Structures are given as structure tokens and as C-alpha cells.
PDB file of C-alpha atoms and ligand atoms in Angstrom:
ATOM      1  CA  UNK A 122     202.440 -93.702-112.327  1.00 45.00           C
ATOM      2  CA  UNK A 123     202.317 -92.706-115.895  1.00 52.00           C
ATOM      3  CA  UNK A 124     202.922 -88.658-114.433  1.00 49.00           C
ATOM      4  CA  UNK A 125     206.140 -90.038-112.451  1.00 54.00           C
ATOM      5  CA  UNK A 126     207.263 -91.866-115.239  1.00 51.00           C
ATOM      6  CA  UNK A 127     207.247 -88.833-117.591  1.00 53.00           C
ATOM      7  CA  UNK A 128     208.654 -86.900-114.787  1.00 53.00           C
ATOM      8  CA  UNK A 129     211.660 -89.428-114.577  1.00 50.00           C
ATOM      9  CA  UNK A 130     212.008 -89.277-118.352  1.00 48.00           C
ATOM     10  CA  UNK A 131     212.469 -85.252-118.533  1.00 51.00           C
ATOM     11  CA  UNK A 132     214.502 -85.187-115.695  1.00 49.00           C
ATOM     12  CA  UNK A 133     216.868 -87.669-117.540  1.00 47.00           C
ATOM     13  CA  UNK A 134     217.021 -85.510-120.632  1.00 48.00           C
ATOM     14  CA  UNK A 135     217.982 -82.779-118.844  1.00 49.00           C
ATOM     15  CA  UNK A 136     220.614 -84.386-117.084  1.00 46.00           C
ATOM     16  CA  UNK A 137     222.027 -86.208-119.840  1.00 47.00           C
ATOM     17  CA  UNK A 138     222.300 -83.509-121.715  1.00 49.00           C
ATOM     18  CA  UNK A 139     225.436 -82.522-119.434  1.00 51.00           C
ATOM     19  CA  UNK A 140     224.370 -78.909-118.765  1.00 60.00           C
ATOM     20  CA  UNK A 141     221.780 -79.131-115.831  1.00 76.00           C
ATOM     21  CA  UNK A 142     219.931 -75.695-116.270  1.00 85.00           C
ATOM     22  CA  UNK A 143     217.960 -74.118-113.324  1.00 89.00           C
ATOM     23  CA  UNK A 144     213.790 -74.758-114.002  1.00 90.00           C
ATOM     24  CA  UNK A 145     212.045 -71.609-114.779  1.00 94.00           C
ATOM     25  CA  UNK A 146     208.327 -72.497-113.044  1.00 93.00           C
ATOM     26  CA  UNK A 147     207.950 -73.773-109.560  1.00 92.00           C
ATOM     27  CA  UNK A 148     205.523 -76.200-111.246  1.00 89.00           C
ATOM     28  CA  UNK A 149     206.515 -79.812-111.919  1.00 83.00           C
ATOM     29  CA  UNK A 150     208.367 -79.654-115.119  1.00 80.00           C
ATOM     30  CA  UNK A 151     206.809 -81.192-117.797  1.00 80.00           C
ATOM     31  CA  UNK A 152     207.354 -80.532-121.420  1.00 80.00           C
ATOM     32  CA  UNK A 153     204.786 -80.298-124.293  1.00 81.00           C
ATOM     33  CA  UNK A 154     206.971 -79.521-127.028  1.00 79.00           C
ATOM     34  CA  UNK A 155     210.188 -80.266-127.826  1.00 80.00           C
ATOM     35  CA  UNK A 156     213.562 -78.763-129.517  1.00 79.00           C
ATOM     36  CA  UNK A 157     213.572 -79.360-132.958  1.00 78.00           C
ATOM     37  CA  UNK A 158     210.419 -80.821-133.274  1.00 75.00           C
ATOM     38  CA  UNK A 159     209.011 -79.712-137.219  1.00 64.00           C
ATOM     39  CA  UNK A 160     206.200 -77.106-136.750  1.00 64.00           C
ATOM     40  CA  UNK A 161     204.508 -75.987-139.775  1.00 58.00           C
ATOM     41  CA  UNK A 162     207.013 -75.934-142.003  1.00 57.00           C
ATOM     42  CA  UNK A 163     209.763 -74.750-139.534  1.00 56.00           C
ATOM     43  CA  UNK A 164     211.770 -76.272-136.048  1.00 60.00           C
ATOM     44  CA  UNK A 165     210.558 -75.153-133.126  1.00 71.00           C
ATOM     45  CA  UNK A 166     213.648 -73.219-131.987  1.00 77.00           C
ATOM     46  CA  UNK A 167     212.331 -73.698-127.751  1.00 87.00           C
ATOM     47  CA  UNK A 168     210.791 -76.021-125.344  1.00 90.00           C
ATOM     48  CA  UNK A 169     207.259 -75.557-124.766  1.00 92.00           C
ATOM     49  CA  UNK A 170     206.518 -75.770-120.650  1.00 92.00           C
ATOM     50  CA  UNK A 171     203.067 -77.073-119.499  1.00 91.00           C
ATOM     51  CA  UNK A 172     201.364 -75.174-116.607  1.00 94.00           C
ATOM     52  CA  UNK A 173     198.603 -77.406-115.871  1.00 92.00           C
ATOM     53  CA  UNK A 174     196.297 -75.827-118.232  1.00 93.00           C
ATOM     54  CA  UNK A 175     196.324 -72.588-116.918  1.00 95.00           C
ATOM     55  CA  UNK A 176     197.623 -69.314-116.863  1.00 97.00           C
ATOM     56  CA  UNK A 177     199.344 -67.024-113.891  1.00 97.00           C
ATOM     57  CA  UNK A 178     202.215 -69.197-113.106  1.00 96.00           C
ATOM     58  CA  UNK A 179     205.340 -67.947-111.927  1.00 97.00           C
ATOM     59  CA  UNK A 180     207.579 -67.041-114.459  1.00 98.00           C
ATOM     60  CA  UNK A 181     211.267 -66.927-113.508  1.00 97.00           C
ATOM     61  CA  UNK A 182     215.071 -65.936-115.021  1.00 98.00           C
ATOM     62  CA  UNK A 183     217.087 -69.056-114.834  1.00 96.00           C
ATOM     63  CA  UNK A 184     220.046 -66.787-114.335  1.00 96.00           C
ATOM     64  CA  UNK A 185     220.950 -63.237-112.951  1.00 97.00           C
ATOM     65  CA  UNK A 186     221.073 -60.917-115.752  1.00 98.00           C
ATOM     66  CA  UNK A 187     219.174 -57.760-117.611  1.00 98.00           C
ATOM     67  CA  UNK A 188     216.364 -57.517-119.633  1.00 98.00           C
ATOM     68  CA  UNK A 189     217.840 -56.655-123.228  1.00 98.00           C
ATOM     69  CA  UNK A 190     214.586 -56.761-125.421  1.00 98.00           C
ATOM     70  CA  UNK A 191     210.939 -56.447-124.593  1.00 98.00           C
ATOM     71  CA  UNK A 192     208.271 -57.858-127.358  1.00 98.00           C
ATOM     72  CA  UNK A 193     204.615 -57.106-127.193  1.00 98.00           C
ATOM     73  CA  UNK A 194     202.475 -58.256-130.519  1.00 97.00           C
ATOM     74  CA  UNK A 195     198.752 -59.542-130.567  1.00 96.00           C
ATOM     75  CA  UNK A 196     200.561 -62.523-132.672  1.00 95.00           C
ATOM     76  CA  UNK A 197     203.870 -64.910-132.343  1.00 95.00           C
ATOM     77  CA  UNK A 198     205.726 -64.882-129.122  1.00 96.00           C
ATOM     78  CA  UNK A 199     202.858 -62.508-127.908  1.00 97.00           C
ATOM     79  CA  UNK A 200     204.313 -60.936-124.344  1.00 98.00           C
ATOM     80  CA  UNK A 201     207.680 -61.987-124.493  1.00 98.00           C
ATOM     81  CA  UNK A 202     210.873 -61.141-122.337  1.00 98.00           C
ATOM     82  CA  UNK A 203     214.694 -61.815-123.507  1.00 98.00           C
ATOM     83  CA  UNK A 204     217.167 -61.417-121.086  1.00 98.00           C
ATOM     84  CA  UNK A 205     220.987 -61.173-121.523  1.00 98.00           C
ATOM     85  CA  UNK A 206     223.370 -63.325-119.269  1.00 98.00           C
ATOM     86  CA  UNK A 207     226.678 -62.310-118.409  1.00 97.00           C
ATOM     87  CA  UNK A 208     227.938 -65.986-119.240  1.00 96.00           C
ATOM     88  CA  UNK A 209     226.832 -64.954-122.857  1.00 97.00           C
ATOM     89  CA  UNK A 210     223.554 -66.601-123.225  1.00 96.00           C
ATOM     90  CA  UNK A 211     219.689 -64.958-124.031  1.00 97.00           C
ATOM     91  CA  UNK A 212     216.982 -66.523-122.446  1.00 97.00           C
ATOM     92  CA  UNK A 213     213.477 -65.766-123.764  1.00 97.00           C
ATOM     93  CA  UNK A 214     210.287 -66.770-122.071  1.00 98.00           C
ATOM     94  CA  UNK A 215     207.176 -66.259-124.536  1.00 97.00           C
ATOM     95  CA  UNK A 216     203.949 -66.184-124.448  1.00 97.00           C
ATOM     96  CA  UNK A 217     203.628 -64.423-121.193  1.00 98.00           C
ATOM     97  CA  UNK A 218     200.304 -63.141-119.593  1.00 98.00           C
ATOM     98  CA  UNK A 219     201.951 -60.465-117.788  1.00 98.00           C
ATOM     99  CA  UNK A 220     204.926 -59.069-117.152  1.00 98.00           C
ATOM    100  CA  UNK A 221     206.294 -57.813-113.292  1.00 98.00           C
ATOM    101  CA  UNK A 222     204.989 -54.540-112.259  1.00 97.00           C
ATOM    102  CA  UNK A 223     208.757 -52.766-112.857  1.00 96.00           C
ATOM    103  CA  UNK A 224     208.867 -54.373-116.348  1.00 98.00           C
ATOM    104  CA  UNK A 225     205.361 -53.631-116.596  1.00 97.00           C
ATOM    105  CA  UNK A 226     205.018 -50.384-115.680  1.00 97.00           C
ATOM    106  CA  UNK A 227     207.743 -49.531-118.220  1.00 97.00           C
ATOM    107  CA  UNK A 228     206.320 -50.937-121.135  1.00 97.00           C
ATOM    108  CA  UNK A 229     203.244 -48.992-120.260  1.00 97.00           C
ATOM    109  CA  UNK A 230     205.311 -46.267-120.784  1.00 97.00           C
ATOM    110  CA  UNK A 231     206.738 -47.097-124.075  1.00 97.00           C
ATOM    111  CA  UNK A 232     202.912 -48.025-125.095  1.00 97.00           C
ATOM    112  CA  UNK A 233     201.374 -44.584-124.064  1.00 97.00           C
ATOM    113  CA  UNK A 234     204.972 -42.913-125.791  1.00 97.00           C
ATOM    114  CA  UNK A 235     204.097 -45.402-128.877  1.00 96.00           C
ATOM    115  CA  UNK A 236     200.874 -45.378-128.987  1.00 97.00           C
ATOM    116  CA  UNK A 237     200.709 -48.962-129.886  1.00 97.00           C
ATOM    117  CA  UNK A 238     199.881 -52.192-127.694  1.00 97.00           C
ATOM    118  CA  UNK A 239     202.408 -53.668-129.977  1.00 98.00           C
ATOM    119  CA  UNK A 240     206.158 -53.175-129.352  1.00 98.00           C
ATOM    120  CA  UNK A 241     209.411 -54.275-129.852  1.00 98.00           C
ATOM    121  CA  UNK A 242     212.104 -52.578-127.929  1.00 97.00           C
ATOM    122  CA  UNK A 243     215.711 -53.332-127.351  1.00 97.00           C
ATOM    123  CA  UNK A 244     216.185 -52.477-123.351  1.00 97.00           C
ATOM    124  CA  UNK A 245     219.415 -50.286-122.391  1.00 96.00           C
ATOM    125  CA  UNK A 246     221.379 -52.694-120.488  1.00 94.00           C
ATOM    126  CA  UNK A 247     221.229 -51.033-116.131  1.00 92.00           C
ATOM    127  CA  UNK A 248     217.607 -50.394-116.820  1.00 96.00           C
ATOM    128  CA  UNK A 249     215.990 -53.843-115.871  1.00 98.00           C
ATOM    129  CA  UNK A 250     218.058 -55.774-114.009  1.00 98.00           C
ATOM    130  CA  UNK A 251     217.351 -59.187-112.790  1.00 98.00           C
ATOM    131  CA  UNK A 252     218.134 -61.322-109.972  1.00 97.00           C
ATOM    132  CA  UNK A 253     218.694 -64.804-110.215  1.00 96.00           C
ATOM    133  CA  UNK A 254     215.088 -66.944-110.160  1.00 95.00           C
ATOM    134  CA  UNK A 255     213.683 -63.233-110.012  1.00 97.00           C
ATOM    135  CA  UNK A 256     209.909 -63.405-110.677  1.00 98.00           C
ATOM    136  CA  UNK A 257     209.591 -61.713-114.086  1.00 98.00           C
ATOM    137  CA  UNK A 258     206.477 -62.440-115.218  1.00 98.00           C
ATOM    138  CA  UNK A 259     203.277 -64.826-115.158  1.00 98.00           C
ATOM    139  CA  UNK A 260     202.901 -67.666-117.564  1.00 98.00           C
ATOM    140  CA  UNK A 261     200.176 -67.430-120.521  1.00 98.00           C
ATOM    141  CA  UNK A 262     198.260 -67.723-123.883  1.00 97.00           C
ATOM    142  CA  UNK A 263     199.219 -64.411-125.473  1.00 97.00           C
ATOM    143  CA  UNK A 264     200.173 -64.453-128.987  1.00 96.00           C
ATOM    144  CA  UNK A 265     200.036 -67.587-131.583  1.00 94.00           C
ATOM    145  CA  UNK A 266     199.594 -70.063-128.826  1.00 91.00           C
ATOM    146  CA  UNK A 267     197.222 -72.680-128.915  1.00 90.00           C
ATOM    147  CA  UNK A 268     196.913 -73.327-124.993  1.00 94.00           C
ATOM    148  CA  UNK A 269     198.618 -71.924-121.712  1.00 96.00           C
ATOM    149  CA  UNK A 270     202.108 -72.665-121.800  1.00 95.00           C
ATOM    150  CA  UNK A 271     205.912 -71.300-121.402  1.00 96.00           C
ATOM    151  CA  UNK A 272     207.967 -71.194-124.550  1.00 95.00           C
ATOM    152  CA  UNK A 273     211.335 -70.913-123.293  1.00 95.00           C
ATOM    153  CA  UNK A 274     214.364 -70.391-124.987  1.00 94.00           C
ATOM    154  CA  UNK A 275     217.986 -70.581-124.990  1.00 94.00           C
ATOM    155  CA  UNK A 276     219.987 -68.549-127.308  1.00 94.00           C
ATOM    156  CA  UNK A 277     224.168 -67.739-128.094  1.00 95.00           C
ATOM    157  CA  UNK A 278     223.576 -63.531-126.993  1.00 96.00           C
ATOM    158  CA  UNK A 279     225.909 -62.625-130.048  1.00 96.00           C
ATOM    159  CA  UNK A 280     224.397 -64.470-132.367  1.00 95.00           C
ATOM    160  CA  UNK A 281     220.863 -65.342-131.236  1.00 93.00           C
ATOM    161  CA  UNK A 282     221.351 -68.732-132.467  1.00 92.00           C
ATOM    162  CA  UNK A 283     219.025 -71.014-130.500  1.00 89.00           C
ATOM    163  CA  UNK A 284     220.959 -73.681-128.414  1.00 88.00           C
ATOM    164  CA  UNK A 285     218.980 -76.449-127.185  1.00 84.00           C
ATOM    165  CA  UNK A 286     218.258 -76.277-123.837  1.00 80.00           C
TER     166      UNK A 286
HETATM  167 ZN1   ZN B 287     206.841 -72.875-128.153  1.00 60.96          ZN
END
């Protein structure tokens, strides 16, 4: 009851917001963090996505698009993916345990080139592209994160403002 309830509630946030935006799990959605919401000392510029306390979930692009930056860092976002839409919006989904083998298998590369787990590369637009609901990843803990979860994020591509999604 108190599950559908919450359910009911997110679902009518997202619609009344007036933009309905394609879920990025196949889980439930369920929010444990909000927009704006005062972290530390700063807003949380993202929603934070529950995935029933674990990690490995399916991780997908809302939208059809290309990868455009590729962050790796033992700390913040951890494993984190932005991709550029062609309707002028980033999304970026943080805190990833893994990325998919083709985006994998290229930062590999840029490790082994780098020497250095951490990274922090701006992707040449025609090198990852990516389907609509695409797979891109599997949800985690990497990074600052204090329990398995998707930080997703909606940003203006020009401007990386953060919208509120
Ligand atoms: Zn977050």
C-alpha cells in the first residue's frame, strides 16, 4: 500500500511537470533524492534513482543520441556517462558500475593510453552512438555514493545548466 502510494505520487510529479520523460531503469521508479534538495552545502543538481538496494541494473539513454563525455574518478560521479541529444539536451547517468562492452572496451583503451583508472574525456561525436533506451551501462555505487543508486541528470547541452527533470 504504502509502495503504491509512493508509486502514484512520483508518477504524478512527473506528469505534472508537463514534460513526461522516458524512465531510464526497467525497475519500478522510485526516487531517493530529489532536485534541489540542499546537500552539504550545495543543491543536488539530479534525481537520485533507487535500485532496490543493489547494483547491476539496467542502465538506459532516455533518448537516441551520442556519448559526448566519459568520466571515470575513484570519487564524485564515479563511472559516469553524458550523452548529447539532438533536441539539445545532456543526459548524465552517474554512479555507474559498469559501462557496455563498446563503451567499455574504449575506455579501456584510453586507460591503458592514460595510464590512469581515472579519466575524463570529451567523446568525438560518430564514435559512440546510441539508440534510443540503448542499454549503456549497469547501475552502481562507484564514486561518492553512499548506497546503490542512479544519479540521473538533465542538462541544457550548450550550457550544461541542469534542468529539472
Ligand atoms: Zn545523486
Amino acid at each position: 500500500m504504502r509502495l503504491s502510494l509512493t508509486y502514484l505520487g512520483i508518477l504524478f510529479v512527473v506528469l505534472s511537470s508537463g514534460q513526461s520523460l522516458p524512465w531510464p531503469m526497467d525497475i519500478p521508479p522510485l526516487l531517493s533524492g530529489t532536485f534541489g534538495e540542499l546537500r552539504s552545502g550545495h543543491f543536488h543538481a539530479g534525481v537520485d534513482i533507487k535500485t532496490q538496494g543493489k547494483e547491476g541494473q539496467a542502465v538506459r539513454s532516455i533518448w537516441q543520441g551520442h556519448v559526448s563525455r566519459i568520466k571515470v574518478s575513484p570519487y564524485g560521479y564515479g563511472h559516469a556517462l553524458y550523452i548529447d541529444h539532438p533536441n539539445g539536451k545532456t543526459t548524465v547517468y552517474a554512479h555507474l558500475q559498469r559501462f557496455e562492452e563498446d563503451i567499455q572496451a574504449y575506455v579501456r583503451s584510453l586507460q591503458y593510453k592514460k595510464r590512469s583508472f581515472a579519466i575524463d574525456v570529451h567523446v568525438p561525436k560518430g564514435k559512440l552512438p546510441i539508440d534510443s533506451a540503448a542499454i549503456i551501462g549497469r547501475s552502481g555505487n562507484s564514486g561518492s555514493s553512499g548506497g546503490p543508486h542512479l544519479h540521473f541528470e538533465l542538462r541544457d547541452s550548450k550550457s550544461q545548466h541542469t534542468l529539472n527533470p
